[in-house]
Amino acid sequence: MEFDQKEMKALAGRSAVEALVKSGMKLGLGTGSTAIPAVKHIGALLAEGTLKNIKAVPTSFQTTLECEALGIPLYSLNSREIDGNLDLTIDGADEVDSRNFCTKGGGGALLLEKIIAYASASYALVVDESKTVDNLGLTFAIPVEVIPEARVPVIRALEALGAEAVLREAVRKAGPVITEHGNFIVDARLKQASDSAALEAEFNRIPGVVENGFFTRIRPTVFIARRNGTVERRD
Ligand code: 5RP
């Protein structure tokens, strides 16, 4: 039997929860169609009493709404109970390379996703096998969150760094995507294999860039679901 992409995403999400989530944890909860099955599984384990005393910090409105519907107790990174640090965050990714560096922000939530990821003692990525690549940014463009007033200079600076940079247009809303923090997203596709860690720092040095979708300063455990129904765990 072959798993389709939706089934692979659900399998990756559930596997990470089964392997890593323990009662009493402070958890960061990711955004997107692979992270949400993990959130749903945590909700189900809480409802049946297998998991207890979870404190969750959501990475987006999507995740907030899902947690509210499931009754998962929500906090912010600034809550006294969280005190700026988490035990574990589980999130999806757009691309993952062999060093477990990844890119994120396909859903436009990269800013909070990165703040929460970098505030977590452990980080797990849940992906289906289509997300693994040799070089980041060649197929799936790197999302760059930009303050609206800096749109053109940032696009020119990204082009000068060798990327094809395009303002992300909204779907079912006229004009550009507006992030949850009131900014635009510029998608920067690389033309050749590059040093992801250097580019993560370089992109953020451009005035007007709030954050970019390279995640190279943490080493996640990656759960890769395969079409044949198995999950590879890559530490
Ligand atoms: C949202 C993200 C998502 O985690 C990423 O886009 C993967 O999404 P999906 O699991 O739906 O493919 O970074 O900003």
mmCIF file of N, CA, C and O in Angstrom, residues 1-15 33-34 37 127-129 224-231:
data_model
loop_
_atom_site.group_PDB
_atom_site.id
_atom_site.type_symbol
_atom_site.label_atom_id
_atom_site.label_comp_id
_atom_site.label_asym_id
_atom_site.label_seq_id
_atom_site.Cartn_x
_atom_site.Cartn_y
_atom_site.Cartn_z
ATOM 1 N N MET A 1 0.834 -1.209 0.000
ATOM 2 C CA MET A 1 0.000 0.000 0.000
ATOM 3 C C MET A 1 0.869 1.260 0.000
ATOM 4 O O MET A 1 1.843 1.338 0.735
ATOM 5 N N GLU A 2 0.519 2.208 -0.846
ATOM 6 C CA GLU A 2 1.271 3.471 -0.928
ATOM 7 C C GLU A 2 0.546 4.563 -0.165
ATOM 8 O O GLU A 2 -0.673 4.691 -0.285
ATOM 9 N N PHE A 3 1.270 5.344 0.627
ATOM 10 C CA PHE A 3 0.671 6.493 1.321
ATOM 11 C C PHE A 3 0.653 7.690 0.378
ATOM 12 O O PHE A 3 1.638 7.916 -0.339
ATOM 13 N N ASP A 4 -0.440 8.464 0.362
ATOM 14 C CA ASP A 4 -0.419 9.717 -0.389
ATOM 15 C C ASP A 4 0.185 10.807 0.506
ATOM 16 O O ASP A 4 0.506 10.566 1.671
ATOM 17 N N GLN A 5 0.322 12.022 -0.067
ATOM 18 C CA GLN A 5 1.049 13.057 0.678
ATOM 19 C C GLN A 5 0.347 13.433 1.992
ATOM 20 O O GLN A 5 1.001 13.612 3.023
ATOM 21 N N LYS A 6 -0.977 13.482 1.948
ATOM 22 C CA LYS A 6 -1.714 13.835 3.169
ATOM 23 C C LYS A 6 -1.477 12.780 4.259
ATOM 24 O O LYS A 6 -1.268 13.102 5.432
ATOM 25 N N GLU A 7 -1.489 11.520 3.845
ATOM 26 C CA GLU A 7 -1.264 10.444 4.823
ATOM 27 C C GLU A 7 0.168 10.480 5.356
ATOM 28 O O GLU A 7 0.415 10.230 6.544
ATOM 29 N N MET A 8 1.128 10.804 4.476
ATOM 30 C CA MET A 8 2.526 10.901 4.933
ATOM 31 C C MET A 8 2.677 12.016 5.956
ATOM 32 O O MET A 8 3.386 11.872 6.958
ATOM 33 N N LYS A 9 2.027 13.151 5.700
ATOM 34 C CA LYS A 9 2.120 14.281 6.628
ATOM 35 C C LYS A 9 1.558 13.896 7.998
ATOM 36 O O LYS A 9 2.158 14.186 9.040
ATOM 37 N N ALA A 10 0.402 13.228 7.991
ATOM 38 C CA ALA A 10 -0.213 12.823 9.261
ATOM 39 C C ALA A 10 0.694 11.831 9.996
ATOM 40 O O ALA A 10 0.881 11.917 11.215
ATOM 41 N N LEU A 11 1.299 10.921 9.229
ATOM 42 C CA LEU A 11 2.186 9.907 9.820
ATOM 43 C C LEU A 11 3.407 10.561 10.464
ATOM 44 O O LEU A 11 3.794 10.219 11.598
ATOM 45 N N ALA A 12 4.025 11.526 9.766
ATOM 46 C CA ALA A 12 5.208 12.211 10.314
ATOM 47 C C ALA A 12 4.838 12.944 11.602
ATOM 48 O O ALA A 12 5.549 12.848 12.621
ATOM 49 N N GLY A 13 3.721 13.660 11.574
ATOM 50 C CA GLY A 13 3.293 14.434 12.748
ATOM 51 C C GLY A 13 3.037 13.545 13.954
ATOM 52 O O GLY A 13 3.532 13.795 15.056
ATOM 53 N N ARG A 14 2.296 12.470 13.739
ATOM 54 C CA ARG A 14 1.969 11.560 14.842
ATOM 55 C C ARG A 14 3.223 10.889 15.390
ATOM 56 O O ARG A 14 3.381 10.714 16.598
ATOM 57 N N SER A 15 4.146 10.525 14.490
ATOM 58 C CA SER A 15 5.375 9.823 14.923
ATOM 59 C C SER A 15 6.205 10.699 15.842
ATOM 60 O O SER A 15 6.752 10.224 16.852
ATOM 61 N N SER A 33 0.236 22.085 7.108
ATOM 62 C CA SER A 33 -0.549 20.865 6.948
ATOM 63 C C SER A 33 0.148 19.617 7.500
ATOM 64 O O SER A 33 -0.466 18.554 7.572
ATOM 65 N N THR A 34 1.432 19.735 7.893
ATOM 66 C CA THR A 34 2.106 18.597 8.539
ATOM 67 C C THR A 34 2.139 18.793 10.055
ATOM 68 O O THR A 34 2.035 17.814 10.813
ATOM 69 N N PRO A 37 -1.581 17.918 12.008
ATOM 70 C CA PRO A 37 -1.880 16.563 12.498
ATOM 71 C C PRO A 37 -1.167 16.234 13.816
ATOM 72 O O PRO A 37 -1.711 15.495 14.659
ATOM 73 N N VAL A 127 8.120 16.088 8.203
ATOM 74 C CA VAL A 127 8.012 16.321 6.753
ATOM 75 C C VAL A 127 7.665 15.016 6.040
ATOM 76 O O VAL A 127 7.902 13.921 6.557
ATOM 77 N N ASP A 128 7.131 15.161 4.829
ATOM 78 C CA ASP A 128 7.034 13.989 3.963
ATOM 79 C C ASP A 128 8.268 13.972 3.067
ATOM 80 O O ASP A 128 9.007 14.956 2.995
ATOM 81 N N GLU A 129 8.483 12.863 2.401
ATOM 82 C CA GLU A 129 9.756 12.663 1.693
ATOM 83 C C GLU A 129 9.999 13.682 0.570
ATOM 84 O O GLU A 129 11.129 13.880 0.158
ATOM 85 N N ILE A 224 10.897 11.916 8.740
ATOM 86 C CA ILE A 224 10.576 11.936 7.304
ATOM 87 C C ILE A 224 9.661 10.751 6.985
ATOM 88 O O ILE A 224 10.076 9.588 7.071
ATOM 89 N N ALA A 225 8.419 11.076 6.638
ATOM 90 C CA ALA A 225 7.480 9.988 6.295
ATOM 91 C C ALA A 225 7.644 9.624 4.827
ATOM 92 O O ALA A 225 7.800 10.504 3.973
ATOM 93 N N ARG A 226 7.639 8.325 4.574
ATOM 94 C CA ARG A 226 7.849 7.846 3.203
ATOM 95 C C ARG A 226 6.564 7.223 2.655
ATOM 96 O O ARG A 226 5.685 6.795 3.404
ATOM 97 N N ARG A 227 6.528 7.198 1.325
ATOM 98 C CA ARG A 227 5.375 6.676 0.605
ATOM 99 C C ARG A 227 5.027 5.231 1.028
ATOM 100 O O ARG A 227 3.877 4.831 1.042
ATOM 101 N N ASN A 228 6.065 4.446 1.421
ATOM 102 C CA ASN A 228 5.805 3.054 1.798
ATOM 103 C C ASN A 228 5.293 2.912 3.238
ATOM 104 O O ASN A 228 5.181 1.792 3.760
ATOM 105 N N GLY A 229 5.034 4.049 3.901
ATOM 106 C CA GLY A 229 4.444 3.998 5.238
ATOM 107 C C GLY A 229 5.433 3.919 6.367
ATOM 108 O O GLY A 229 5.051 3.753 7.524
ATOM 109 N N THR A 230 6.734 4.065 6.066
ATOM 110 C CA THR A 230 7.733 4.069 7.129
ATOM 111 C C THR A 230 8.108 5.520 7.447
ATOM 112 O O THR A 230 7.860 6.429 6.654
ATOM 113 N N VAL A 231 8.736 5.689 8.620
ATOM 114 C CA VAL A 231 9.203 7.033 9.016
ATOM 115 C C VAL A 231 10.679 6.917 9.367
ATOM 116 O O VAL A 231 11.069 6.126 10.217
#
